[in-house]
Short mmCIF file of N, CA and C and ligand atoms in Angstrom, two decimals:
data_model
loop_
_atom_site.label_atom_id
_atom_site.label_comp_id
_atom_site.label_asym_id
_atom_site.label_seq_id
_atom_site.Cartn_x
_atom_site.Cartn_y
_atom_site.Cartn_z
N UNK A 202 -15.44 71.33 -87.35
CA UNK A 202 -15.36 72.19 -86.17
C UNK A 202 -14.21 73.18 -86.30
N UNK A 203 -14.65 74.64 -85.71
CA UNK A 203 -13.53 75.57 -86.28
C UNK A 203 -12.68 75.86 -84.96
N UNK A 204 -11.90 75.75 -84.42
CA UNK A 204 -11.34 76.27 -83.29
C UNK A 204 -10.45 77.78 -83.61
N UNK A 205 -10.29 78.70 -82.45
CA UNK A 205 -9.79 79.79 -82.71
C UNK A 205 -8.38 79.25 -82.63
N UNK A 206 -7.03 79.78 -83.72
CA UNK A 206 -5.71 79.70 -82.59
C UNK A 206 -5.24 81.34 -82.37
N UNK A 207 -4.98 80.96 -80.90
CA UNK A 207 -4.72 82.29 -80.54
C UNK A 207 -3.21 82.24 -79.87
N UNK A 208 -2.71 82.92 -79.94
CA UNK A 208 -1.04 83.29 -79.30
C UNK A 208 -1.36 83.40 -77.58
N UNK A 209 -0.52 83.07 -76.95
CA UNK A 209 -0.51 83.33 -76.13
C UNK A 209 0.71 84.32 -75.24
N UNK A 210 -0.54 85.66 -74.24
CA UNK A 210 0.48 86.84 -74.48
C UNK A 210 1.79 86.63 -73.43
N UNK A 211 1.50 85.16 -72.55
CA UNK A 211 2.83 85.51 -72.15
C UNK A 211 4.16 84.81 -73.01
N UNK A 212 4.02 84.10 -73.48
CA UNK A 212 5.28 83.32 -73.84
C UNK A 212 4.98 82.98 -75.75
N UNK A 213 3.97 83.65 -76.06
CA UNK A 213 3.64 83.73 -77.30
C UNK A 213 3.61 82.24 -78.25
N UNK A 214 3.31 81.59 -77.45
CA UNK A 214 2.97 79.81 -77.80
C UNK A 214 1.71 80.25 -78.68
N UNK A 215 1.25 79.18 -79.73
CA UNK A 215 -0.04 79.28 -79.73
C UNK A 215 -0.61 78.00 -79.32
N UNK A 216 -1.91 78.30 -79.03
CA UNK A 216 -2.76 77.38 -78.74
C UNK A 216 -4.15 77.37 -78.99
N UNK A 217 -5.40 76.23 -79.37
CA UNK A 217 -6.24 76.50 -79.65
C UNK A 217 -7.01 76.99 -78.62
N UNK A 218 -7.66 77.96 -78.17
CA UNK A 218 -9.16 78.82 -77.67
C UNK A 218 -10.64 78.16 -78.45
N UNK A 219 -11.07 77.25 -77.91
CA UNK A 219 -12.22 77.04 -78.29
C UNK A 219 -13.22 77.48 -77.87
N UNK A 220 -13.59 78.27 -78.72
CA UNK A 220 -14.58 79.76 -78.37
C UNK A 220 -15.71 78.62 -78.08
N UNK A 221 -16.68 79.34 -77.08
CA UNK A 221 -18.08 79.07 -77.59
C UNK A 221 -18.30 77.60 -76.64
N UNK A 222 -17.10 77.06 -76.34
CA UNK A 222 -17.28 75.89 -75.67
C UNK A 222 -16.20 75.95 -74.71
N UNK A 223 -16.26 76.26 -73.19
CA UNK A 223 -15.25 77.04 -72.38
C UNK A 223 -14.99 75.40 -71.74
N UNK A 224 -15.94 74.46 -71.77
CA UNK A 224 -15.78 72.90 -71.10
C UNK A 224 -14.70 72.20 -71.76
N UNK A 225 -14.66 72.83 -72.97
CA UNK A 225 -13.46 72.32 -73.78
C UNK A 225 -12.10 73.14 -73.99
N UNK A 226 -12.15 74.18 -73.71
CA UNK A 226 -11.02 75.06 -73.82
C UNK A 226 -9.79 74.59 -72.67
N UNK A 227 -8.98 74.77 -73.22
CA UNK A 227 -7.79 74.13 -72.53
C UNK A 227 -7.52 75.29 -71.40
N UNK A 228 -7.68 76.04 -71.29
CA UNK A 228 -8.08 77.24 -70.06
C UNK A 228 -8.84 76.57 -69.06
N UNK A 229 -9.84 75.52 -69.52
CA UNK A 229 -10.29 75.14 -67.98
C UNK A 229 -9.86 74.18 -67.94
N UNK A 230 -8.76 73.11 -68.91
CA UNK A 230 -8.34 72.32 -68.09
C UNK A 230 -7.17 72.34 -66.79
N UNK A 231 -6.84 73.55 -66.61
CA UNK A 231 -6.27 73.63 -65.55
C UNK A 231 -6.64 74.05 -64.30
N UNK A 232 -6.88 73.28 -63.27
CA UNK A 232 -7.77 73.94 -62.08
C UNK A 232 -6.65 74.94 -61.67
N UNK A 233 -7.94 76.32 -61.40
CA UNK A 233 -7.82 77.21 -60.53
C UNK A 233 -9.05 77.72 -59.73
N UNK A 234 -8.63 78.31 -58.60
CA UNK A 234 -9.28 78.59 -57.58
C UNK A 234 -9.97 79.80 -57.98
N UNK A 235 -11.07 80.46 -57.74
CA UNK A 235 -11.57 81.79 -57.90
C UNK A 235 -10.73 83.12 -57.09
N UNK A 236 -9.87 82.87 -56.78
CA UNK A 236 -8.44 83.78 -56.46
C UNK A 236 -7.57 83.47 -57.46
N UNK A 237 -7.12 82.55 -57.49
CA UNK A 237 -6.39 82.42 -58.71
C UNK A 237 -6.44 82.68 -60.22
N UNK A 238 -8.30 82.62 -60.16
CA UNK A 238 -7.85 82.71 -61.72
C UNK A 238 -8.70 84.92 -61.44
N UNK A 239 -8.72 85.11 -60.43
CA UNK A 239 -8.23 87.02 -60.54
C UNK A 239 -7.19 87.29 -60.78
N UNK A 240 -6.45 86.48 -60.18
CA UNK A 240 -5.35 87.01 -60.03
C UNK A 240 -4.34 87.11 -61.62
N UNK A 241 -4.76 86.17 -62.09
CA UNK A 241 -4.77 85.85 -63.58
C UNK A 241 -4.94 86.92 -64.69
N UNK A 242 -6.40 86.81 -64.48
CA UNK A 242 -7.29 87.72 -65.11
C UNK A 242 -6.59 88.94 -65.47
N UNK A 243 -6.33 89.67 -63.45
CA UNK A 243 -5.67 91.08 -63.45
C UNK A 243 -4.71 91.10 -64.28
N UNK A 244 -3.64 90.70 -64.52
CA UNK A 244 -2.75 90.68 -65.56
C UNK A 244 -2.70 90.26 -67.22
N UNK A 245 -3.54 89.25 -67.38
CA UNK A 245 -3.35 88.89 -68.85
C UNK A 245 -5.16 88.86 -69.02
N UNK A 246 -5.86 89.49 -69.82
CA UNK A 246 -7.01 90.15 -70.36
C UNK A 246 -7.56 88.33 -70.92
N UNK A 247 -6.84 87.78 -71.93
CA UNK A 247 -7.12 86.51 -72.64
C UNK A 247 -6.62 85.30 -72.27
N UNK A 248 -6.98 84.16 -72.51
CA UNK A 248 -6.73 83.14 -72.14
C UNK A 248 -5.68 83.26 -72.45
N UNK A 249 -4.24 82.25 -72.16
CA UNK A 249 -3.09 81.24 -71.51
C UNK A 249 -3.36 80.61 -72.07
N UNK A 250 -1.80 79.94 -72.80
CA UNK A 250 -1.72 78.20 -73.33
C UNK A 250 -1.94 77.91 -71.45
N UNK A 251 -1.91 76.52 -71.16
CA UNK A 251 -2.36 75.41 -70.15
C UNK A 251 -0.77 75.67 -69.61
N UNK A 252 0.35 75.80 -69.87
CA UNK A 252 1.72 75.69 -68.95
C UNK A 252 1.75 77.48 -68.43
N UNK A 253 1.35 78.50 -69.26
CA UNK A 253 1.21 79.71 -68.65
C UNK A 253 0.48 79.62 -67.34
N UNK A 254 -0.72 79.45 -67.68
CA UNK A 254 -1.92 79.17 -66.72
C UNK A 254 -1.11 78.15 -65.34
N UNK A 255 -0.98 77.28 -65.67
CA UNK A 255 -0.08 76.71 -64.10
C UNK A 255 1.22 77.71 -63.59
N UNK A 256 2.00 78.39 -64.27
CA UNK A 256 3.02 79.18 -64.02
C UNK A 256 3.09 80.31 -63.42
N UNK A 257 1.51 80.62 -63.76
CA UNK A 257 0.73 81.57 -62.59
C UNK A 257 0.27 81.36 -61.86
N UNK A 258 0.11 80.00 -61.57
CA UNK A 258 -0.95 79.61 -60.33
C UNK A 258 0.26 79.79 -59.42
N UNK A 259 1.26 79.31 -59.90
CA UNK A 259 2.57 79.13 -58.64
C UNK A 259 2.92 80.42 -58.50
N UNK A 260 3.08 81.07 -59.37
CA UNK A 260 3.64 82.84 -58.85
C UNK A 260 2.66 83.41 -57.98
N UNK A 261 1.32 83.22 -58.10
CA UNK A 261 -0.14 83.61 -57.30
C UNK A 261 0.54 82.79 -56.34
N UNK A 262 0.88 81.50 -56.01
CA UNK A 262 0.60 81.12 -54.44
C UNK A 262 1.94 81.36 -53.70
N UNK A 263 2.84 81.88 -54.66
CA UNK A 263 4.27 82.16 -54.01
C UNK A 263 4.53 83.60 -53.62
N UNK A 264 3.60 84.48 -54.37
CA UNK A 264 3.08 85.73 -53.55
C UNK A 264 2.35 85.73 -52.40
N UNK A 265 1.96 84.67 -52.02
CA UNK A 265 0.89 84.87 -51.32
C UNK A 265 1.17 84.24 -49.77
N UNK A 266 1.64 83.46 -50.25
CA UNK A 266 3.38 82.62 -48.87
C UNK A 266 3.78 83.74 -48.48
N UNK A 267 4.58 84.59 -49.79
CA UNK A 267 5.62 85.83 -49.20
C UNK A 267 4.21 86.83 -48.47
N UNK A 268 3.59 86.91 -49.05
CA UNK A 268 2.91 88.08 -47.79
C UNK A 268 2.80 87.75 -46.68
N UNK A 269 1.93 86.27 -46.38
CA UNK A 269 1.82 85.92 -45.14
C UNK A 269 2.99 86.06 -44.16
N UNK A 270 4.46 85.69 -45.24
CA UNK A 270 5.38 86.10 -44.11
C UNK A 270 5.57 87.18 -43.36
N UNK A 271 5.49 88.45 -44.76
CA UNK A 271 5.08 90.01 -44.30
C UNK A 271 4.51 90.14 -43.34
N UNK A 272 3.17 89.66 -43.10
CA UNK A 272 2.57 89.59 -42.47
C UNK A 272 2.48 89.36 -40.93
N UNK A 273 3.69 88.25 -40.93
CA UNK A 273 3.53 88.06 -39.18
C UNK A 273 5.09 88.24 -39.11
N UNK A 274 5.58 89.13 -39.52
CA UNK A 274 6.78 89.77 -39.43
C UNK A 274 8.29 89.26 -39.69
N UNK A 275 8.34 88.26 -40.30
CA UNK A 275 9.07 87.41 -41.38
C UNK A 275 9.58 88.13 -42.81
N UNK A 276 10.57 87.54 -43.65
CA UNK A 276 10.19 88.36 -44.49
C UNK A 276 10.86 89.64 -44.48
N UNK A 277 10.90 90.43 -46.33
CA UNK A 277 11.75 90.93 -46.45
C UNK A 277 11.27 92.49 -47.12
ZN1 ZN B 78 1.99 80.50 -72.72
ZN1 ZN B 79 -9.63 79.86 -73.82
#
């Protein structure tokens, strides 16, 4: 079995991308929400080693706290 290794663009780890089989790619072993993983997406084009991928989930939900504060007039 051939696995891809690919770098990863935020922190330039590598990790294997197992093309062709996304049930196995370490990209889905990290749950994200279908907001989360846009939010993802919008910024990095290719999969994340698995600690990127959580490191964004928290920056996604810690943006998203700070707006709500924006929001009801909290906040900076
Ligand atoms: Zn990484
Ligand atoms: Zn992948």
């Amino acid at each position: 079995m051939k696995h891809e290794l690919k770098y990863c663009p935020r922190c330039n780890g590598s990790f294997e991308c197992k093309v062709g089989s996304v049930v196995l790619c370490q990209c889905s072993t990290v749950k994200l929400s279908q907001e989360e993983r846009n939010f993802i997406n919008d910024k990095y084009e290719d999969c994340l080693c698995a600690a990127c991928m959580e490191a964004l989930r928290d920056e996604y939900n810690r943006e998203k706290f700070q707006l709500r504060l924006k929001k009801i007039g909290y906040g900076f």
